[in-house]
Structures are given as structure tokens and as C-alpha cells.
Amino acid sequence: VQLQASGGGLVQAGGSLRLSCAASGHTFSSYAVGWFRQAPGKERMFVGGINWSGGTTSYADSVKGRFNISRDNAKNTVFLQMNSLKPEDTAVYHCAARFSKSGMVVGGERYYSMWGQGTLVTVSS
């Protein structure tokens, strides 16, 4: 699976953005997808993820209630809807995939074998 994240940009605090992760190359519906972000000078962290069917999602505490992950397997795309954005959400956002038909979502990046290039999200105060 090859992944490409898009949709980043500059937004004011309190605003919204929707990121997309488009996949190609294999049967995307067999893959769980995670979103990660890396802010300047900080380690990459798990933002949230969705299992292969879209029936299970998981979020980091820092984004819970503000971010929502969904997927459209017919279009081989996973979405990260980000609302009520804060300056601390500024980071490069990456999507990653792991082959899994499990109902679980895992947060450790070591579990994800396929990564796309990131997209920069900048939230101004």
C-alpha cells in the first residue's frame, strides 16, 4: 500500500481542517490506518486510528472530542476531521497503515509498516 496525506494548511485557532489519506496498490479495506503528528522539536505521537472496517476508532486524549477519523474503503481514503484547532495542534501529520482484520486500533508506530509523506498543519493564535 502506498499512502499520500493531503489537506494541510494554515488555519486560525478554533477553525477546522480535514486531512485525507489516499491509498493505492493493495486492498485497502484489509488495513488499519493510524494518524500521527510531529511538532517541531518533539517526538512523533499517535493522534488516532481506525480499524479496517471503520467500526472502531481510537484517539489520543489531547484530541478526543475534537478530531474524528472515518474511512471510505470504496474510495481507498481515510479522513481526519479536525475541529476546534489549537496552536498546539501545529505539526506535520502522517498517515500510516498496517495489515489487520482485527477490530482493535493500536497506537504504537512500530506496528505500522507503511507510511505516507506528511502534510503540514499550522494553527495560528
mmCIF file of N, CA and C in Angstrom:
data_model
loop_
_atom_site.group_PDB
_atom_site.id
_atom_site.type_symbol
_atom_site.label_atom_id
_atom_site.label_comp_id
_atom_site.label_asym_id
_atom_site.label_seq_id
_atom_site.Cartn_x
_atom_site.Cartn_y
_atom_site.Cartn_z
ATOM 1 N N VAL A 1 0.836 -1.191 0.000
ATOM 2 C CA VAL A 1 0.000 0.000 0.000
ATOM 3 C C VAL A 1 0.876 1.248 0.000
ATOM 4 N N GLN A 2 0.564 2.169 -0.881
ATOM 5 C CA GLN A 2 1.234 3.471 -0.881
ATOM 6 C C GLN A 2 0.239 4.507 -0.381
ATOM 7 N N LEU A 3 0.719 5.387 0.480
ATOM 8 C CA LEU A 3 -0.160 6.344 1.126
ATOM 9 C C LEU A 3 0.253 7.774 0.795
ATOM 10 N N GLN A 4 -0.722 8.642 0.696
ATOM 11 C CA GLN A 4 -0.460 10.064 0.463
ATOM 12 C C GLN A 4 -1.427 10.884 1.293
ATOM 13 N N ALA A 5 -0.870 11.648 2.235
ATOM 14 C CA ALA A 5 -1.686 12.529 3.061
ATOM 15 C C ALA A 5 -1.775 13.892 2.394
ATOM 16 N N SER A 6 -2.922 14.528 2.535
ATOM 17 C CA SER A 6 -3.125 15.851 1.966
ATOM 18 C C SER A 6 -4.156 16.604 2.781
ATOM 19 N N GLY A 7 -4.279 17.899 2.509
ATOM 20 C CA GLY A 7 -5.302 18.695 3.161
ATOM 21 C C GLY A 7 -4.790 19.654 4.223
ATOM 22 N N GLY A 8 -3.502 19.614 4.479
ATOM 23 C CA GLY A 8 -2.950 20.520 5.465
ATOM 24 C C GLY A 8 -2.975 21.962 4.995
ATOM 25 N N GLY A 9 -2.695 22.857 5.924
ATOM 26 C CA GLY A 9 -2.664 24.267 5.590
ATOM 27 C C GLY A 9 -2.615 25.120 6.828
ATOM 28 N N LEU A 10 -2.862 26.402 6.646
ATOM 29 C CA LEU A 10 -2.847 27.380 7.732
ATOM 30 C C LEU A 10 -4.278 27.694 8.126
ATOM 31 N N VAL A 11 -4.553 27.622 9.414
ATOM 32 C CA VAL A 11 -5.899 27.891 9.912
ATOM 33 C C VAL A 11 -5.784 28.622 11.242
ATOM 34 N N GLN A 12 -6.770 29.443 11.520
ATOM 35 C CA GLN A 12 -6.785 30.137 12.799
ATOM 36 C C GLN A 12 -7.272 29.226 13.905
ATOM 37 N N ALA A 13 -6.864 29.521 15.110
ATOM 38 C CA ALA A 13 -7.335 28.758 16.266
ATOM 39 C C ALA A 13 -8.861 28.768 16.293
ATOM 40 N N GLY A 14 -9.417 27.603 16.597
ATOM 41 C CA GLY A 14 -10.858 27.445 16.589
ATOM 42 C C GLY A 14 -11.420 26.968 15.271
ATOM 43 N N GLY A 15 -10.597 26.979 14.254
ATOM 44 C CA GLY A 15 -11.041 26.563 12.933
ATOM 45 C C GLY A 15 -10.968 25.058 12.735
ATOM 46 N N SER A 16 -11.259 24.649 11.497
ATOM 47 C CA SER A 16 -11.304 23.225 11.156
ATOM 48 C C SER A 16 -10.514 22.947 9.887
ATOM 49 N N LEU A 17 -10.044 21.728 9.810
ATOM 50 C CA LEU A 17 -9.406 21.212 8.595
ATOM 51 C C LEU A 17 -9.773 19.742 8.477
ATOM 52 N N ARG A 18 -9.800 19.267 7.243
ATOM 53 C CA ARG A 18 -9.978 17.839 7.023
ATOM 54 C C ARG A 18 -8.808 17.314 6.211
ATOM 55 N N LEU A 19 -8.099 16.383 6.796
ATOM 56 C CA LEU A 19 -6.995 15.733 6.106
ATOM 57 C C LEU A 19 -7.494 14.455 5.451
ATOM 58 N N SER A 20 -6.866 14.120 4.339
ATOM 59 C CA SER A 20 -7.183 12.887 3.636
ATOM 60 C C SER A 20 -5.932 12.040 3.527
ATOM 61 N N CYS A 21 -6.124 10.743 3.571
ATOM 62 C CA CYS A 21 -5.048 9.782 3.360
ATOM 63 C C CYS A 21 -5.522 8.846 2.257
ATOM 64 N N ALA A 22 -4.951 9.035 1.083
ATOM 65 C CA ALA A 22 -5.342 8.230 -0.069
ATOM 66 C C ALA A 22 -4.365 7.073 -0.233
ATOM 67 N N ALA A 23 -4.917 5.893 -0.476
ATOM 68 C CA ALA A 23 -4.100 4.688 -0.588
ATOM 69 C C ALA A 23 -4.213 4.078 -1.975
ATOM 70 N N SER A 24 -3.149 3.435 -2.381
ATOM 71 C CA SER A 24 -3.169 2.729 -3.667
ATOM 72 C C SER A 24 -2.269 1.518 -3.573
ATOM 73 N N GLY A 25 -2.518 0.548 -4.402
ATOM 74 C CA GLY A 25 -1.610 -0.571 -4.520
ATOM 75 C C GLY A 25 -2.122 -1.897 -4.009
ATOM 76 N N HIS A 26 -2.947 -1.887 -2.982
ATOM 77 C CA HIS A 26 -3.445 -3.147 -2.445
ATOM 78 C C HIS A 26 -4.888 -2.965 -1.983
ATOM 79 N N THR A 27 -5.463 -4.018 -1.490
ATOM 80 C CA THR A 27 -6.826 -3.953 -0.978
ATOM 81 C C THR A 27 -6.823 -3.171 0.318
ATOM 82 N N PHE A 28 -7.190 -1.927 0.219
ATOM 83 C CA PHE A 28 -7.103 -1.023 1.358
ATOM 84 C C PHE A 28 -7.997 -1.441 2.506
ATOM 85 N N SER A 29 -9.068 -2.125 2.208
ATOM 86 C CA SER A 29 -10.019 -2.497 3.253
ATOM 87 C C SER A 29 -9.457 -3.534 4.215
ATOM 88 N N SER A 30 -8.280 -4.083 3.934
ATOM 89 C CA SER A 30 -7.645 -5.021 4.850
ATOM 90 C C SER A 30 -6.657 -4.342 5.791
ATOM 91 N N TYR A 31 -6.608 -3.034 5.754
ATOM 92 C CA TYR A 31 -5.612 -2.292 6.516
ATOM 93 C C TYR A 31 -6.246 -1.362 7.536
ATOM 94 N N ALA A 32 -5.679 -1.388 8.740
ATOM 95 C CA ALA A 32 -5.999 -0.361 9.719
ATOM 96 C C ALA A 32 -5.108 0.846 9.431
ATOM 97 N N VAL A 33 -5.598 2.020 9.769
ATOM 98 C CA VAL A 33 -4.855 3.251 9.487
ATOM 99 C C VAL A 33 -4.716 4.093 10.748
ATOM 100 N N GLY A 34 -3.535 4.598 10.949
ATOM 101 C CA GLY A 34 -3.285 5.491 12.068
ATOM 102 C C GLY A 34 -2.848 6.857 11.577
ATOM 103 N N TRP A 35 -3.196 7.864 12.314
ATOM 104 C CA TRP A 35 -2.698 9.221 12.073
ATOM 105 C C TRP A 35 -1.720 9.569 13.187
ATOM 106 N N PHE A 36 -0.603 10.130 12.794
ATOM 107 C CA PHE A 36 0.431 10.543 13.721
ATOM 108 C C PHE A 36 0.803 11.983 13.394
ATOM 109 N N ARG A 37 1.383 12.667 14.365
ATOM 110 C CA ARG A 37 1.848 14.018 14.084
ATOM 111 C C ARG A 37 3.170 14.260 14.789
ATOM 112 N N GLN A 38 3.962 15.149 14.195
ATOM 113 C CA GLN A 38 5.240 15.513 14.780
ATOM 114 C C GLN A 38 5.382 17.016 14.744
ATOM 115 N N ALA A 39 5.400 17.592 15.925
ATOM 116 C CA ALA A 39 5.597 19.037 16.057
ATOM 117 C C ALA A 39 7.096 19.334 16.075
ATOM 118 N N PRO A 40 7.478 20.546 15.725
ATOM 119 C CA PRO A 40 8.905 20.909 15.725
ATOM 120 C C PRO A 40 9.555 20.639 17.074
ATOM 121 N N GLY A 41 10.647 19.910 17.053
ATOM 122 C CA GLY A 41 11.384 19.640 18.270
ATOM 123 C C GLY A 41 10.784 18.589 19.171
ATOM 124 N N LYS A 42 9.738 17.930 18.702
ATOM 125 C CA LYS A 42 9.075 16.926 19.536
ATOM 126 C C LYS A 42 9.048 15.584 18.823
ATOM 127 N N GLU A 43 8.813 14.539 19.584
ATOM 128 C CA GLU A 43 8.708 13.213 19.009
ATOM 129 C C GLU A 43 7.358 13.043 18.328
ATOM 130 N N ARG A 44 7.345 12.130 17.369
ATOM 131 C CA ARG A 44 6.092 11.830 16.682
ATOM 132 C C ARG A 44 5.147 11.137 17.660
ATOM 133 N N MET A 45 3.883 11.524 17.605
ATOM 134 C CA MET A 45 2.909 10.944 18.524
ATOM 135 C C MET A 45 1.672 10.463 17.773
ATOM 136 N N PHE A 46 1.031 9.479 18.355
ATOM 137 C CA PHE A 46 -0.207 8.919 17.821
ATOM 138 C C PHE A 46 -1.341 9.908 18.055
ATOM 139 N N VAL A 47 -2.084 10.208 16.998
ATOM 140 C CA VAL A 47 -3.236 11.099 17.096
ATOM 141 C C VAL A 47 -4.523 10.286 17.202
ATOM 142 N N GLY A 48 -4.628 9.297 16.353
ATOM 143 C CA GLY A 48 -5.815 8.448 16.360
ATOM 144 C C GLY A 48 -5.726 7.431 15.257
ATOM 145 N N GLY A 49 -6.653 6.473 15.276
ATOM 146 C CA GLY A 49 -6.630 5.436 14.262
ATOM 147 C C GLY A 49 -7.995 4.837 14.050
ATOM 148 N N ILE A 50 -8.090 4.057 12.987
ATOM 149 C CA ILE A 50 -9.352 3.422 12.623
ATOM 150 C C ILE A 50 -9.051 2.019 12.136
ATOM 151 N N ASN A 51 -9.917 1.080 12.493
ATOM 152 C CA ASN A 51 -9.651 -0.288 12.057
ATOM 153 C C ASN A 51 -10.101 -0.472 10.613
ATOM 154 N N TRP A 52 -9.935 -1.691 10.099
ATOM 155 C CA TRP A 52 -10.132 -1.929 8.672
ATOM 156 C C TRP A 52 -11.552 -1.624 8.205
ATOM 157 N N SER A 53 -12.519 -1.845 9.047
ATOM 158 C CA SER A 53 -13.910 -1.684 8.620
ATOM 159 C C SER A 53 -14.469 -0.303 8.930
ATOM 160 N N GLY A 54 -13.775 0.430 9.784
ATOM 161 C CA GLY A 54 -14.308 1.712 10.231
ATOM 162 C C GLY A 54 -15.168 1.583 11.473
ATOM 163 N N GLY A 55 -15.281 0.370 11.990
ATOM 164 C CA GLY A 55 -16.144 0.161 13.140
ATOM 165 C C GLY A 55 -15.528 0.539 14.472
ATOM 166 N N THR A 56 -14.218 0.688 14.489
ATOM 167 C CA THR A 56 -13.512 1.043 15.726
ATOM 168 C C THR A 56 -12.563 2.197 15.461
ATOM 169 N N THR A 57 -12.615 3.181 16.331
ATOM 170 C CA THR A 57 -11.659 4.285 16.284
ATOM 171 C C THR A 57 -11.071 4.493 17.679
ATOM 172 N N SER A 58 -9.933 5.116 17.704
ATOM 173 C CA SER A 58 -9.267 5.415 18.966
ATOM 174 C C SER A 58 -8.546 6.744 18.803
ATOM 175 N N TYR A 59 -8.497 7.530 19.889
ATOM 176 C CA TYR A 59 -7.909 8.867 19.820
ATOM 177 C C TYR A 59 -7.017 9.129 21.023
ATOM 178 N N ALA A 60 -6.020 9.955 20.790
ATOM 179 C CA ALA A 60 -5.221 10.446 21.894
ATOM 180 C C ALA A 60 -6.084 11.379 22.739
ATOM 181 N N ASP A 61 -5.795 11.422 24.017
ATOM 182 C CA ASP A 61 -6.587 12.262 24.918
ATOM 183 C C ASP A 61 -6.578 13.726 24.492
ATOM 184 N N SER A 62 -5.469 14.156 23.923
ATOM 185 C CA SER A 62 -5.319 15.571 23.578
ATOM 186 C C SER A 62 -6.240 16.000 22.430
ATOM 187 N N VAL A 63 -6.758 15.049 21.673
ATOM 188 C CA VAL A 63 -7.618 15.397 20.531
ATOM 189 C C VAL A 63 -9.028 14.828 20.666
ATOM 190 N N LYS A 64 -9.252 14.044 21.681
ATOM 191 C CA LYS A 64 -10.553 13.404 21.856
ATOM 192 C C LYS A 64 -11.658 14.451 21.969
ATOM 193 N N GLY A 65 -12.723 14.243 21.220
ATOM 194 C CA GLY A 65 -13.824 15.198 21.221
ATOM 195 C C GLY A 65 -13.688 16.301 20.202
ATOM 196 N N ARG A 66 -12.482 16.452 19.642
ATOM 197 C CA ARG A 66 -12.258 17.488 18.621
ATOM 198 C C ARG A 66 -11.967 16.896 17.248
ATOM 199 N N PHE A 67 -11.313 15.747 17.230
ATOM 200 C CA PHE A 67 -10.937 15.095 15.973
ATOM 201 C C PHE A 67 -11.811 13.871 15.746
ATOM 202 N N ASN A 68 -12.045 13.590 14.469
ATOM 203 C CA ASN A 68 -12.831 12.415 14.115
ATOM 204 C C ASN A 68 -12.216 11.750 12.890
ATOM 205 N N ILE A 69 -12.046 10.437 12.965
ATOM 206 C CA ILE A 69 -11.477 9.674 11.856
ATOM 207 C C ILE A 69 -12.561 8.820 11.229
ATOM 208 N N SER A 70 -12.601 8.829 9.928
ATOM 209 C CA SER A 70 -13.543 7.998 9.184
ATOM 210 C C SER A 70 -12.837 7.455 7.944
ATOM 211 N N ARG A 71 -13.490 6.526 7.272
ATOM 212 C CA ARG A 71 -12.886 5.964 6.073
ATOM 213 C C ARG A 71 -13.948 5.619 5.045
ATOM 214 N N ASP A 72 -13.524 5.656 3.806
ATOM 215 C CA ASP A 72 -14.363 5.250 2.686
ATOM 216 C C ASP A 72 -13.555 4.222 1.906
ATOM 217 N N ASN A 73 -13.788 2.956 2.180
ATOM 218 C CA ASN A 73 -12.987 1.905 1.544
ATOM 219 C C ASN A 73 -13.227 1.824 0.035
ATOM 220 N N ALA A 74 -14.391 2.233 -0.401
ATOM 221 C CA ALA A 74 -14.669 2.232 -1.836
ATOM 222 C C ALA A 74 -13.776 3.231 -2.568
ATOM 223 N N LYS A 75 -13.368 4.275 -1.839
ATOM 224 C CA LYS A 75 -12.501 5.301 -2.424
ATOM 225 C C LYS A 75 -11.068 5.211 -1.910
ATOM 226 N N ASN A 76 -10.785 4.143 -1.140
ATOM 227 C CA ASN A 76 -9.432 3.939 -0.608
ATOM 228 C C ASN A 76 -8.903 5.172 0.115
ATOM 229 N N THR A 77 -9.744 5.755 0.940
ATOM 230 C CA THR A 77 -9.365 7.005 1.595
ATOM 231 C C THR A 77 -9.798 6.994 3.062
ATOM 232 N N VAL A 78 -8.915 7.514 3.894
ATOM 233 C CA VAL A 78 -9.222 7.732 5.309
ATOM 234 C C VAL A 78 -9.155 9.231 5.556
ATOM 235 N N PHE A 79 -10.061 9.709 6.397
ATOM 236 C CA PHE A 79 -10.157 11.134 6.673
ATOM 237 C C PHE A 79 -9.877 11.421 8.139
ATOM 238 N N LEU A 80 -9.262 12.559 8.378
ATOM 239 C CA LEU A 80 -9.078 13.068 9.735
ATOM 240 C C LEU A 80 -9.716 14.450 9.786
ATOM 241 N N GLN A 81 -10.886 14.522 10.397
ATOM 242 C CA GLN A 81 -11.587 15.791 10.552
ATOM 243 C C GLN A 81 -11.122 16.425 11.863
ATOM 244 N N MET A 82 -10.572 17.617 11.749
ATOM 245 C CA MET A 82 -10.017 18.303 12.919
ATOM 246 C C MET A 82 -10.807 19.580 13.171
ATOM 247 N N ASN A 83 -11.450 19.636 14.322
ATOM 248 C CA ASN A 83 -12.255 20.795 14.706
ATOM 249 C C ASN A 83 -11.664 21.455 15.943
ATOM 250 N N SER A 84 -12.086 22.675 16.193
ATOM 251 C CA SER A 84 -11.624 23.419 17.370
ATOM 252 C C SER A 84 -10.111 23.368 17.485
ATOM 253 N N LEU A 85 -9.455 23.643 16.401
ATOM 254 C CA LEU A 85 -7.995 23.525 16.374
ATOM 255 C C LEU A 85 -7.325 24.523 17.303
ATOM 256 N N LYS A 86 -6.220 24.075 17.868
ATOM 257 C CA LYS A 86 -5.439 24.880 18.805
ATOM 258 C C LYS A 86 -4.028 25.050 18.258
ATOM 259 N N PRO A 87 -3.330 26.085 18.670
ATOM 260 C CA PRO A 87 -1.940 26.264 18.201
ATOM 261 C C PRO A 87 -1.076 25.044 18.485
ATOM 262 N N GLU A 88 -1.352 24.346 19.563
ATOM 263 C CA GLU A 88 -0.553 23.159 19.896
ATOM 264 C C GLU A 88 -0.834 21.978 18.973
ATOM 265 N N ASP A 89 -1.812 22.103 18.092
ATOM 266 C CA ASP A 89 -2.059 21.068 17.088
ATOM 267 C C ASP A 89 -1.141 21.235 15.874
ATOM 268 N N THR A 90 -0.384 22.318 15.845
ATOM 269 C CA THR A 90 0.542 22.564 14.739
ATOM 270 C C THR A 90 1.575 21.451 14.660
ATOM 271 N N ALA A 91 1.664 20.831 13.491
ATOM 272 C CA ALA A 91 2.578 19.693 13.313
ATOM 273 C C ALA A 91 2.506 19.216 11.868
ATOM 274 N N VAL A 92 3.418 18.333 11.530
ATOM 275 C CA VAL A 92 3.307 17.574 10.289
ATOM 276 C C VAL A 92 2.518 16.309 10.613
ATOM 277 N N TYR A 93 1.464 16.095 9.881
ATOM 278 C CA TYR A 93 0.586 14.950 10.108
ATOM 279 C C TYR A 93 0.873 13.863 9.072
ATOM 280 N N HIS A 94 1.045 12.634 9.558
ATOM 281 C CA HIS A 94 1.313 11.484 8.709
ATOM 282 C C HIS A 94 0.209 10.458 8.893
ATOM 283 N N CYS A 95 -0.113 9.764 7.809
ATOM 284 C CA CYS A 95 -0.951 8.583 7.956
ATOM 285 C C CYS A 95 -0.078 7.351 7.737
ATOM 286 N N ALA A 96 -0.468 6.275 8.375
ATOM 287 C CA ALA A 96 0.273 5.032 8.284
ATOM 288 C C ALA A 96 -0.711 3.881 8.290
ATOM 289 N N ALA A 97 -0.323 2.765 7.697
ATOM 290 C CA ALA A 97 -1.221 1.625 7.573
ATOM 291 C C ALA A 97 -0.558 0.352 8.064
ATOM 292 N N ARG A 98 -1.375 -0.557 8.550
ATOM 293 C CA ARG A 98 -0.909 -1.877 8.952
ATOM 294 C C ARG A 98 -1.956 -2.887 8.515
ATOM 295 N N PHE A 99 -1.476 -4.013 8.002
ATOM 296 C CA PHE A 99 -2.389 -5.055 7.569
ATOM 297 C C PHE A 99 -3.034 -5.675 8.799
ATOM 298 N N SER A 100 -4.345 -5.571 8.897
ATOM 299 C CA SER A 100 -5.022 -6.105 10.073
ATOM 300 C C SER A 100 -6.520 -6.193 9.824
ATOM 301 N N LYS A 101 -7.081 -7.349 10.110
ATOM 302 C CA LYS A 101 -8.528 -7.525 10.064
ATOM 303 C C LYS A 101 -9.105 -7.566 11.472
ATOM 304 N N SER A 102 -8.326 -7.050 12.418
ATOM 305 C CA SER A 102 -8.755 -7.023 13.820
ATOM 306 C C SER A 102 -9.732 -5.883 14.057
ATOM 307 N N GLY A 103 -10.502 -5.996 15.095
ATOM 308 C CA GLY A 103 -11.392 -4.923 15.495
ATOM 309 C C GLY A 103 -10.699 -3.879 16.349
ATOM 310 N N MET A 104 -9.418 -4.102 16.646
ATOM 311 C CA MET A 104 -8.684 -3.204 17.518
ATOM 312 C C MET A 104 -7.932 -2.140 16.733
ATOM 313 N N VAL A 105 -7.626 -1.048 17.434
ATOM 314 C CA VAL A 105 -6.764 0.003 16.895
ATOM 315 C C VAL A 105 -5.568 0.119 17.825
ATOM 316 N N VAL A 106 -4.371 0.064 17.278
ATOM 317 C CA VAL A 106 -3.169 0.168 18.098
ATOM 318 C C VAL A 106 -2.500 1.506 17.849
ATOM 319 N N GLY A 107 -1.848 2.024 18.895
ATOM 320 C CA GLY A 107 -1.270 3.353 18.794
ATOM 321 C C GLY A 107 0.224 3.404 18.567
ATOM 322 N N GLY A 108 0.916 2.310 18.804
ATOM 323 C CA GLY A 108 2.364 2.337 18.649
ATOM 324 C C GLY A 108 2.787 2.388 17.209
ATOM 325 N N GLU A 109 3.676 3.329 16.899
ATOM 326 C CA GLU A 109 4.051 3.461 15.494
ATOM 327 C C GLU A 109 4.835 2.265 14.995
ATOM 328 N N ARG A 110 5.395 1.467 15.877
ATOM 329 C CA ARG A 110 6.159 0.306 15.431
ATOM 330 C C ARG A 110 5.248 -0.740 14.781
ATOM 331 N N TYR A 111 3.947 -0.651 15.014
ATOM 332 C CA TYR A 111 3.010 -1.612 14.445
ATOM 333 C C TYR A 111 2.632 -1.274 13.005
ATOM 334 N N TYR A 112 2.984 -0.081 12.569
ATOM 335 C CA TYR A 112 2.582 0.385 11.244
ATOM 336 C C TYR A 112 3.772 0.280 10.296
ATOM 337 N N SER A 113 3.598 -0.462 9.228
ATOM 338 C CA SER A 113 4.716 -0.734 8.337
ATOM 339 C C SER A 113 4.730 0.153 7.099
ATOM 340 N N MET A 114 3.630 0.812 6.807
ATOM 341 C CA MET A 114 3.553 1.647 5.614
ATOM 342 C C MET A 114 3.225 3.074 6.007
ATOM 343 N N TRP A 115 4.021 4.005 5.504
ATOM 344 C CA TRP A 115 3.884 5.402 5.871
ATOM 345 C C TRP A 115 3.826 6.267 4.625
ATOM 346 N N GLY A 116 3.030 7.299 4.716
ATOM 347 C CA GLY A 116 2.972 8.267 3.633
ATOM 348 C C GLY A 116 3.733 9.527 4.011
ATOM 349 N N GLN A 117 3.964 10.365 3.027
ATOM 350 C CA GLN A 117 4.551 11.664 3.325
ATOM 351 C C GLN A 117 3.547 12.501 4.105
ATOM 352 N N GLY A 118 4.049 13.354 4.942
ATOM 353 C CA GLY A 118 3.183 14.124 5.803
ATOM 354 C C GLY A 118 2.621 15.364 5.141
ATOM 355 N N THR A 119 1.669 15.957 5.828
ATOM 356 C CA THR A 119 1.102 17.232 5.401
ATOM 357 C C THR A 119 1.133 18.183 6.595
ATOM 358 N N LEU A 120 1.555 19.406 6.344
ATOM 359 C CA LEU A 120 1.772 20.363 7.426
ATOM 360 C C LEU A 120 0.483 21.077 7.785
ATOM 361 N N VAL A 121 0.195 21.077 9.079
ATOM 362 C CA VAL A 121 -0.932 21.826 9.625
ATOM 363 C C VAL A 121 -0.377 22.902 10.544
ATOM 364 N N THR A 122 -0.733 24.130 10.285
ATOM 365 C CA THR A 122 -0.288 25.251 11.102
ATOM 366 C C THR A 122 -1.514 25.979 11.647
ATOM 367 N N VAL A 123 -1.586 26.075 12.967
ATOM 368 C CA VAL A 123 -2.713 26.743 13.610
ATOM 369 C C VAL A 123 -2.202 28.024 14.252
ATOM 370 N N SER A 124 -2.707 29.138 13.806
ATOM 371 C CA SER A 124 -2.268 30.427 14.340
ATOM 372 C C SER A 124 -3.176 30.868 15.480
ATOM 373 N N SER A 125 -2.580 31.573 16.418
ATOM 374 C CA SER A 125 -3.348 32.018 17.601
ATOM 375 C C SER A 125 -3.989 33.376 17.351
#
